[in-house]
Short mmCIF file of C-alpha atoms and ligand atoms in Angstrom, two decimals:
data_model
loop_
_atom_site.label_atom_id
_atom_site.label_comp_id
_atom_site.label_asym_id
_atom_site.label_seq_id
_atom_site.Cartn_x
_atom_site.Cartn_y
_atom_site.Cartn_z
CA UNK V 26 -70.16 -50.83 -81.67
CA UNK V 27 -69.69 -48.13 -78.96
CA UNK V 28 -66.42 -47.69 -77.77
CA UNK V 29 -66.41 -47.58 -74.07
CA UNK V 30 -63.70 -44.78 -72.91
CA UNK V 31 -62.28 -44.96 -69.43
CA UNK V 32 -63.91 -42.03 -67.31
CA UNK V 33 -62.31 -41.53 -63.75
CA UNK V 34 -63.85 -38.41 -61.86
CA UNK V 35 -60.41 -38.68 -59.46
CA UNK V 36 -57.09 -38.69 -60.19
CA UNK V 37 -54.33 -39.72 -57.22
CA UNK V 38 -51.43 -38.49 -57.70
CA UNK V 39 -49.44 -39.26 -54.56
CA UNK V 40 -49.26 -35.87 -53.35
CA UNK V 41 -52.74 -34.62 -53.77
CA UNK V 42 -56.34 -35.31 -55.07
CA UNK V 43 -56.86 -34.16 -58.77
CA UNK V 44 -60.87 -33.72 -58.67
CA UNK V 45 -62.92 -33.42 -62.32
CA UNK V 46 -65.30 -30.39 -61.34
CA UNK V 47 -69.04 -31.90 -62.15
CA UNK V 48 -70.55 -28.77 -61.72
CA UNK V 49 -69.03 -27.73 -64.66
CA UNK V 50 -69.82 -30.29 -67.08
CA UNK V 51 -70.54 -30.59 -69.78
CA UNK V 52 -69.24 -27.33 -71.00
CA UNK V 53 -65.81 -27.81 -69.57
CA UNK V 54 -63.60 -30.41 -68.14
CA UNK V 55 -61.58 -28.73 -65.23
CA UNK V 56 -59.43 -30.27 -62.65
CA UNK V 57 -59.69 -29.09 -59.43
CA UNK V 58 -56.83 -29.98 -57.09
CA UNK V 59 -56.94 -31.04 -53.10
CA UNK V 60 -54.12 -30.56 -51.32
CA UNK V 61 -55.29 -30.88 -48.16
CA UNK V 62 -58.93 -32.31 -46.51
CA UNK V 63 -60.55 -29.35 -46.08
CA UNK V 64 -60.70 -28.65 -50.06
CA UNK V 65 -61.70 -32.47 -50.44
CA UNK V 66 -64.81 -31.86 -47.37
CA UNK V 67 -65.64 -28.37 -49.26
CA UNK V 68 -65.95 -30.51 -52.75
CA UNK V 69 -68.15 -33.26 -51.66
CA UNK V 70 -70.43 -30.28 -50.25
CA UNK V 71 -70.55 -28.01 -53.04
CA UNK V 72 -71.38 -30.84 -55.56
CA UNK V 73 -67.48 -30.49 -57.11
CA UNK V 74 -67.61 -34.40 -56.33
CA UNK V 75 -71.00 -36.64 -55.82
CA UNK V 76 -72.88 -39.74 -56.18
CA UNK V 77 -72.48 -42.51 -53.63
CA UNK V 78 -69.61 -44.80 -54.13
CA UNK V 79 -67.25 -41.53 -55.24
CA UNK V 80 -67.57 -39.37 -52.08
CA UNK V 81 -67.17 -42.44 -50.14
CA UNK V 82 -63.54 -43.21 -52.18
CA UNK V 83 -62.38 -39.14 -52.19
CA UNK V 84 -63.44 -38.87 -48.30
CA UNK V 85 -61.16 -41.82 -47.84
CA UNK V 86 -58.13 -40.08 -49.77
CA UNK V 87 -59.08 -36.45 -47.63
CA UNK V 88 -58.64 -38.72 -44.76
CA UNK V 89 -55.03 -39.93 -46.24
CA UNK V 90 -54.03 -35.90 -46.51
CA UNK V 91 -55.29 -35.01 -43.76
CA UNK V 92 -52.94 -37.40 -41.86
CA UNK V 93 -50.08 -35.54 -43.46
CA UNK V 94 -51.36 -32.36 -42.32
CA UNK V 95 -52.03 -33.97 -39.09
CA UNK V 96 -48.08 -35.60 -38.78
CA UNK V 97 -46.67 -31.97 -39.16
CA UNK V 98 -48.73 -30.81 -36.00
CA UNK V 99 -49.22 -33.01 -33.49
CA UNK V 100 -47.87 -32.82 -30.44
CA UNK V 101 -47.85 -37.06 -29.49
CA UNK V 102 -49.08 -39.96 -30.34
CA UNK V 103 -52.44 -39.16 -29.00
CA UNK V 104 -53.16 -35.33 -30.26
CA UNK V 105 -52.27 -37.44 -33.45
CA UNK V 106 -55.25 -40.23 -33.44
CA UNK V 107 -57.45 -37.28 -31.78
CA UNK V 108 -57.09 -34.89 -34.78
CA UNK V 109 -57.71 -37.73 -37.04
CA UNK V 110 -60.60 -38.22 -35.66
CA UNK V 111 -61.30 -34.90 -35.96
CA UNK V 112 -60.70 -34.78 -39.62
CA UNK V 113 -62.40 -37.83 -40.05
CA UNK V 114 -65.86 -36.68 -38.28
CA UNK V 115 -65.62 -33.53 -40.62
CA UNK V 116 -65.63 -35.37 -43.47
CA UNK V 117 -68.59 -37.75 -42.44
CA UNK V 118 -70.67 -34.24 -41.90
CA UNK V 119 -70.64 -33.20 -45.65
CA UNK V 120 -73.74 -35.13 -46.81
CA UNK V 121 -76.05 -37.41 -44.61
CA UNK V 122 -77.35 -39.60 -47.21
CA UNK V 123 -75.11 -41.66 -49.08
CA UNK V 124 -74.12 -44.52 -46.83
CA UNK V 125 -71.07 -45.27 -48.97
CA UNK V 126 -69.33 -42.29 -47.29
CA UNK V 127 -69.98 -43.48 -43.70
CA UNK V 128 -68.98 -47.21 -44.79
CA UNK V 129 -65.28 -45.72 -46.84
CA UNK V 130 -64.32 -43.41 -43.26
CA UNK V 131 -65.01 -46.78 -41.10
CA UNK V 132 -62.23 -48.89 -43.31
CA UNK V 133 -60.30 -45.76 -42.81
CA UNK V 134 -60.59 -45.26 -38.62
CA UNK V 135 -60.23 -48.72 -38.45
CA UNK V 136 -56.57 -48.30 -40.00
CA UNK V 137 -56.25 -45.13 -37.60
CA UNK V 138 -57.42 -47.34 -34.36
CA UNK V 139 -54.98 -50.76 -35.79
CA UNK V 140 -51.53 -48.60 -35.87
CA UNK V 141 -48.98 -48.15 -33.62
CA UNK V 142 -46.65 -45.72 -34.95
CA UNK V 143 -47.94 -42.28 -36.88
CA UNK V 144 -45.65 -42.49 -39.97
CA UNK V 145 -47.20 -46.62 -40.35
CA UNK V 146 -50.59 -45.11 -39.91
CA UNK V 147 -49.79 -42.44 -42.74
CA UNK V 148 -48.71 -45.08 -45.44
CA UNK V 149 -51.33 -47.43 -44.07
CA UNK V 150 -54.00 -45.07 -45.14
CA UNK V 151 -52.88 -43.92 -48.44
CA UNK V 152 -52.84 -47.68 -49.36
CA UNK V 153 -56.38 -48.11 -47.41
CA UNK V 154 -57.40 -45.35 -50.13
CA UNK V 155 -56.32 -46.46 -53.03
CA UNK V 156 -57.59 -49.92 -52.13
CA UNK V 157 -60.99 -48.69 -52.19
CA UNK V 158 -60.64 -47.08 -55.03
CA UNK V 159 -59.50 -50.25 -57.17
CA UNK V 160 -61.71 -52.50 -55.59
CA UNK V 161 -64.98 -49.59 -56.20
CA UNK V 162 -64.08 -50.54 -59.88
CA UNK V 163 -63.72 -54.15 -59.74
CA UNK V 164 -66.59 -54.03 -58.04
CA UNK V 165 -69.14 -51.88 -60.77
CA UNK V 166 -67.79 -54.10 -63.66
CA UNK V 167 -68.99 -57.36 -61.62
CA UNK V 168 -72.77 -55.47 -61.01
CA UNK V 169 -71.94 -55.06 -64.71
CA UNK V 170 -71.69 -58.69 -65.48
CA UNK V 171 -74.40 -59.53 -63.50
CA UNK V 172 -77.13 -57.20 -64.53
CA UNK V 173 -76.32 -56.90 -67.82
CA UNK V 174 -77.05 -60.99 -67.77
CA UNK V 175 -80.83 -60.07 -66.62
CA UNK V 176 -81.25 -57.29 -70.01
CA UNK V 177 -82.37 -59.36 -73.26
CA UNK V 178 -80.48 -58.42 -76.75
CA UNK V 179 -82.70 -55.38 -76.88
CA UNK V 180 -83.62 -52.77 -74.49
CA UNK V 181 -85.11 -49.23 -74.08
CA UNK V 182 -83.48 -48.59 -70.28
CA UNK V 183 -84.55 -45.61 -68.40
CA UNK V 184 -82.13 -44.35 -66.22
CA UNK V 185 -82.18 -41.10 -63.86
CA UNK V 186 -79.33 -39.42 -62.33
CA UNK V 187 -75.99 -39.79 -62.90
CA UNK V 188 -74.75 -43.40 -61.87
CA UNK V 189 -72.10 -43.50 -64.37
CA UNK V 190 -68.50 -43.62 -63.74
CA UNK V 191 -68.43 -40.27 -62.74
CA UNK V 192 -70.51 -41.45 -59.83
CA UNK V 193 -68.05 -43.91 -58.68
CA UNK V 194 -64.51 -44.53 -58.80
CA UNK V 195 -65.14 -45.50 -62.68
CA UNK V 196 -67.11 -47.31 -65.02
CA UNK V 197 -70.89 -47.24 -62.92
CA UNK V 198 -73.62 -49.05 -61.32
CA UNK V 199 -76.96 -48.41 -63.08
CA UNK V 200 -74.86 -47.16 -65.89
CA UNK V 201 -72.27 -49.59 -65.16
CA UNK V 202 -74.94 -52.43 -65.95
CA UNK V 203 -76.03 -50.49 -69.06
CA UNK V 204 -71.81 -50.22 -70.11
CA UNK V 205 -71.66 -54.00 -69.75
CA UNK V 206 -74.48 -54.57 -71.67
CA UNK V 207 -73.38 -52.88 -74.81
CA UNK V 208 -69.71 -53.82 -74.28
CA UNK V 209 -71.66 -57.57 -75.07
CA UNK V 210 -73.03 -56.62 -77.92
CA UNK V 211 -76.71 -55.97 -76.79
CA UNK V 212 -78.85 -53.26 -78.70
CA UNK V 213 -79.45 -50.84 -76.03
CA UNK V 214 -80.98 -47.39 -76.11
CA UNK V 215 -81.18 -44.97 -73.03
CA UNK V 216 -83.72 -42.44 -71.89
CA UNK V 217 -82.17 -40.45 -69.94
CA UNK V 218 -83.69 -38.28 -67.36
CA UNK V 219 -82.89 -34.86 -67.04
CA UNK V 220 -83.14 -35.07 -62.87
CA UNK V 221 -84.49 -32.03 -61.82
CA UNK V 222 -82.74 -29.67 -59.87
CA UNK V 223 -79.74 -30.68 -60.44
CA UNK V 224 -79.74 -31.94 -63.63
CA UNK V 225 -77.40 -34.70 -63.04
CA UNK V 226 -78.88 -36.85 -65.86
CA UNK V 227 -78.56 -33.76 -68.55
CA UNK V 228 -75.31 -32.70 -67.74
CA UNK V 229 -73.62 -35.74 -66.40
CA UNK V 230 -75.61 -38.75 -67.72
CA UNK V 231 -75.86 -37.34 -71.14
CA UNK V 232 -72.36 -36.17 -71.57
CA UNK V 233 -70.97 -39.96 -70.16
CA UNK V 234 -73.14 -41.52 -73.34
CA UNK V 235 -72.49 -39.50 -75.55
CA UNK V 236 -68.41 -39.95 -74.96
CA UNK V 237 -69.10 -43.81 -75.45
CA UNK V 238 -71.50 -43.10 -78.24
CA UNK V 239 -74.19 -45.16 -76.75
CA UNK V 240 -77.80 -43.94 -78.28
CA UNK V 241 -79.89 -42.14 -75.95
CA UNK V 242 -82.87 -39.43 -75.68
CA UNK V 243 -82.50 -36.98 -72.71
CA UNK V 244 -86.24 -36.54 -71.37
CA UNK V 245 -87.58 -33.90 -68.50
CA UNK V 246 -88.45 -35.90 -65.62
CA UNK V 247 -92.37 -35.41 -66.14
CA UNK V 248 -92.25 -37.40 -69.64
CA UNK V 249 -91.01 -40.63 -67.91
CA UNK V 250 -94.97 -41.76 -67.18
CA UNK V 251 -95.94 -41.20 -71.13
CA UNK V 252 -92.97 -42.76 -72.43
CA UNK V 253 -94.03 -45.90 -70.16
CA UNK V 254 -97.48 -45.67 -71.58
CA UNK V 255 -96.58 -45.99 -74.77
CA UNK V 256 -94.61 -48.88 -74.21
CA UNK V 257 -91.19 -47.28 -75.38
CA UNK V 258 -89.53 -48.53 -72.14
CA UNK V 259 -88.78 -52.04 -71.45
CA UNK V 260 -86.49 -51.64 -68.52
CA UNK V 261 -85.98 -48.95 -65.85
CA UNK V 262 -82.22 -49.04 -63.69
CA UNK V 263 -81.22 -46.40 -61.31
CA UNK V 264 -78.41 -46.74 -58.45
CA UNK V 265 -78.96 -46.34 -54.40
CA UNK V 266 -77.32 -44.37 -52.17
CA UNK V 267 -78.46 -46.30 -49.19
CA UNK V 268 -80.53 -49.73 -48.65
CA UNK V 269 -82.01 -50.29 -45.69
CA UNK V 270 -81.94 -54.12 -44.45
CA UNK V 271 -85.79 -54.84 -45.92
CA UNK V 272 -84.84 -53.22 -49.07
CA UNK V 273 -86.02 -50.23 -49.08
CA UNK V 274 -84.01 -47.86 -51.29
CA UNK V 275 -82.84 -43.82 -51.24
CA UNK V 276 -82.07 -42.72 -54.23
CA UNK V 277 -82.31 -39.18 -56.36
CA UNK V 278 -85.54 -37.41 -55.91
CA UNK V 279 -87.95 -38.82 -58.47
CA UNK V 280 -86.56 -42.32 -57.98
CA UNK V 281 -89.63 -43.77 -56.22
CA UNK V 282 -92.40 -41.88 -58.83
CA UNK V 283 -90.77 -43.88 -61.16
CA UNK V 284 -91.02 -47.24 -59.38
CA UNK V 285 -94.40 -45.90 -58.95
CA UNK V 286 -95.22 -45.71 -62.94
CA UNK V 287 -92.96 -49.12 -63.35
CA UNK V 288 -95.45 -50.95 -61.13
CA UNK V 289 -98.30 -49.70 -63.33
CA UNK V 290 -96.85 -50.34 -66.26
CA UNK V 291 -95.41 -53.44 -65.44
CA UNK V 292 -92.04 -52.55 -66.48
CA UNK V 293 -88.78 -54.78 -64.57
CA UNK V 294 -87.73 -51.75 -61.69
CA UNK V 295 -83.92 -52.81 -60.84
CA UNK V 296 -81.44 -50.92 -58.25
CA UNK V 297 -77.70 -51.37 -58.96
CA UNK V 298 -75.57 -51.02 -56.20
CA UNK V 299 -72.67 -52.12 -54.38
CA UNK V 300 -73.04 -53.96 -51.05
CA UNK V 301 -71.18 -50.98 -49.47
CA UNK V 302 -74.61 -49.37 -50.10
CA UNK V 303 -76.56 -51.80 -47.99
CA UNK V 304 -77.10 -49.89 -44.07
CA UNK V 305 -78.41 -53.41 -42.13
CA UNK V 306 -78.55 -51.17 -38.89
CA UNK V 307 -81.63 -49.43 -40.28
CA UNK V 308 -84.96 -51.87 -40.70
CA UNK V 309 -86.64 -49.84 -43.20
CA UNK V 310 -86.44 -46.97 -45.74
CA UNK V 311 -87.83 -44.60 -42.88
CA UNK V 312 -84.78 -44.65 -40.61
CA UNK V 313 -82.60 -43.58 -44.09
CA UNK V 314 -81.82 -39.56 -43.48
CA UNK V 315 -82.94 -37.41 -46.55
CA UNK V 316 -80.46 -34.38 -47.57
CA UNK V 317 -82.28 -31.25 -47.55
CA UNK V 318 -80.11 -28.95 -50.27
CA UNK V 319 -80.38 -25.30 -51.18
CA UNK V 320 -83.24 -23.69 -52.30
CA UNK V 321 -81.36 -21.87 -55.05
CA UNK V 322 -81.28 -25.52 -57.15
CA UNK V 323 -85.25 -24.53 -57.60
CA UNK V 324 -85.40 -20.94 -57.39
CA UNK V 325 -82.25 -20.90 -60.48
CA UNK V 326 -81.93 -23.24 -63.62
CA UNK V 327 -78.61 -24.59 -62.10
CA UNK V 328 -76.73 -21.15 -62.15
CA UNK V 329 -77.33 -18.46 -60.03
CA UNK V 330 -77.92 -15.81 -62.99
CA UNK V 331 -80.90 -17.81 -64.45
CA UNK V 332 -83.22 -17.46 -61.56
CA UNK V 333 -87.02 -18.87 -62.83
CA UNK V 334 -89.43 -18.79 -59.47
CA UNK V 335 -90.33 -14.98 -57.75
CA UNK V 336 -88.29 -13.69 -54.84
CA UNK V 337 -89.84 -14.81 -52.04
CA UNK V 338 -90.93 -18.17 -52.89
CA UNK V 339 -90.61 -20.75 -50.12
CA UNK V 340 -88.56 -24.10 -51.50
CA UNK V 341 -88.85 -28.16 -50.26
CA UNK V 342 -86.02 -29.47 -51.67
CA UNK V 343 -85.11 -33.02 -50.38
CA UNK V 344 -82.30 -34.87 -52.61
CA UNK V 345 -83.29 -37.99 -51.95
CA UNK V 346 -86.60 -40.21 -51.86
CA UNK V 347 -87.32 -43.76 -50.99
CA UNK V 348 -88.34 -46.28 -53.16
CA UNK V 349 -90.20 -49.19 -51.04
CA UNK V 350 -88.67 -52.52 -51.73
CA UNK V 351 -91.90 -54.21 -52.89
CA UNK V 352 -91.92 -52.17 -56.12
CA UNK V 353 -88.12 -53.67 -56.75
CA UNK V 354 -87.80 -55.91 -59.19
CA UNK V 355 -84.34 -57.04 -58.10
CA UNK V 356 -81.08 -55.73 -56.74
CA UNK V 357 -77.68 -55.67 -58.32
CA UNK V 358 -75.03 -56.06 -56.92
CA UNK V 359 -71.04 -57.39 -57.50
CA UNK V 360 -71.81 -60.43 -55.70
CA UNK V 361 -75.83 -61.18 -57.54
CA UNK V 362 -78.72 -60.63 -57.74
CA UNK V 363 -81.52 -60.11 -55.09
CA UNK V 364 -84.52 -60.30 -56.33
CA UNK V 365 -87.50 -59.05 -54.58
CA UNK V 366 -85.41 -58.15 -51.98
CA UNK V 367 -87.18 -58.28 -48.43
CA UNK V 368 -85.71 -58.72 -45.18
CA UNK V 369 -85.63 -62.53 -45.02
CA UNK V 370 -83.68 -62.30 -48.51
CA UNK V 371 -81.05 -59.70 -47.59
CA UNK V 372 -79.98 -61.52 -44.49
CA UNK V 373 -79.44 -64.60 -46.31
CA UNK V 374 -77.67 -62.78 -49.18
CA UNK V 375 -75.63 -61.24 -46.48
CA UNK V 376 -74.76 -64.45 -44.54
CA UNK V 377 -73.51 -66.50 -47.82
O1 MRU T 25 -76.86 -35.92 -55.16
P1 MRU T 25 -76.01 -36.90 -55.90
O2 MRU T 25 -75.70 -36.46 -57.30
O3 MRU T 25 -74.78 -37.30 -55.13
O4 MRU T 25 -76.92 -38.18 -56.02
C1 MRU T 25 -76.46 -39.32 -56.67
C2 MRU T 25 -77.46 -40.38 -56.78
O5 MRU T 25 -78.56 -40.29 -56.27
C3 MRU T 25 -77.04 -41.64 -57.46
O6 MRU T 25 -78.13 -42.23 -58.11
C4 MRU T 25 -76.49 -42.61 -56.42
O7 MRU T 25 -75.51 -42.00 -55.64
C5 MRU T 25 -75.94 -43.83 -57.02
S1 MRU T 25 -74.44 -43.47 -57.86
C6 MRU T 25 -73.68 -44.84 -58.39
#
């Protein structure tokens, strides 16, 4: 059986953040270190760090070094909650999309606004941080349980992106379910999408698998349709990085084709996310901001000296699309399942 190893994209260490660089793997593993929040704001905008639930858990441990920076230099109690803030709006303004971040910098100003003394405030938030953390894993191996519960003994799951551990705090969502299920002995085999432009399901996706030695087949995006057609694919699970309150889902670019091709082929669609994903304030999927990124992840094949469309060429290049919630199947998440999720059912999820 497939030996699940025990990936963590962040390392604590006390003093500073120890970061594994994504944009280099899989051809290297290298350790980037944050000292103080500006390198940790920097790395969840150049990609260093990404997926939903992991730049929600490093933004809250920027906001835990910032504070040190902060205790050095201010001048009272107030310049002190003031340049928090400060720090803490700077790190909500590295990517608009991923809910997860918003949701981990609210448990942290909520710490900030609750203390009464700076050095309190400073311990408070380091423990605030590694809270999250913990509980981001406790909480994947629980969507675990539950979705792998939905998968019969065999499955063909397509997956796109990278919702592994190394999109989290550790162990996964979509992947997470797909862990589970092998760690109970199911027969499962992953097609893997590559995830044009950024190639988060070659390079991350594929490199998380093959660690664990769980069988897969990386596929371009554009092969996901024929695959379905020929019946190879009996399950398709991706993650969210934000749910609005009817359901609607944003996720990677190329998430809602696929529900697209699922409803055709009428293959089970599930989303696996934690409820820290879930943005009630927002009715439906249009309300979710979509991350416009840089052309040069279309106009190069992921680095910069293997450019592939003519100078000149104008680029679209949201990062995120919405998937409507009536082509959900069901929701995952570490406290059940919702299936076709709708308003009326998310509310009453939420109030249990
Ligand atoms: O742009 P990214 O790599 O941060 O996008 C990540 C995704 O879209 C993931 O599918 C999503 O965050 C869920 S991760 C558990």
């Amino acid at each position: 059986m497939a030996k699940i190893r025990d990936i963590r994209p962040l390392k604590w260490t006390g003093e500073s953040l120890l970061l594994l660089d994504q944009r280099e793997l899989p051809l290297k593993e290298e350790w980037i270190e944050c000292k103080d929040y500006e390198c940790v704001a920097q790395a969840i905008e150049q990609m260093v760090v990404r997926g939903a639930p992991a730049i929600g858990v490093v933004a809250a441990y920027g906001v835990t070094l910032g504070a040190r920076e902060v205790l050095k230099e201010a001048k009272s109690f107030v310049d002190f909650k003031a340049k928090l803030e400060f720090i803490i709006n700077r790190l909500a303004a590295t990517r608009p999309t991923a809910v997860n971040l918003f949701w981990a910098l609210k448990r942290m100003k909520r710490i900030v606004q609750a203390g009464f003394k700076e050095e309190d405030i400073v311990a408070a938030l380091e423990t605030e941080a590694i809270n999250i953390e913990r509980q981001d894993i406790e909480t994947n191996k629980k969507i675990g349980y539950y979705g792998a519960e939905l998968l019969s003994s065999r499955e063909v799951i397509l997956t796109h992106c990278n919702t592994g551990a190394l999109a989290t705090a550790g162990y996964g969502t979509a992947l997470g379910v797909i862990r589970a299920a092998v760690e109970s002995g199911k027969d499962i085999v992953v097609y893997v999408d590559e995830t044009r432009p950024y190639l988060q399901g070659a390079r991350l996706t594929a490199w998380e698998l093959q660690q664990e030695g769980i069988p897969y087949y990386l596929i371009t995006d554009n092969m996901a349709g024929y695959f379905m057609s020929l019946g190879e694919i009996t399950c398709i699970i991706v993650g969210a990085d934000r749910i609005a309150l009817n359901g609607d889902t944003a996720n990677k670019i190329g998430t809602y084709s696929l529900s697209v091709l699922a409803k055709e082929h009428g293959i089970p669609f599930y989303v696996a996310a934690p409820t820290s994903t879930f943005d009630l304030s927002l009715r439906s999927g249009k309300e979710i901001p979509i991350e416009e990124r840089n052309p040069d992840e279309i106009l190069c094949c992921h680095c910069k000296d293997c450019r592939i469309a003519p100078y000149g060429a104008k680029v679209k290049n949201p990062a995120f699309d919405i998937t409507p919630h009536e082509n959900i199947t069901g929701i995952i998440t570490e406290k059940g399942v919702i299936n076709s999720p709708d308003e009326e059912k998310i509310l009453e999820f939420f109030q249990e």
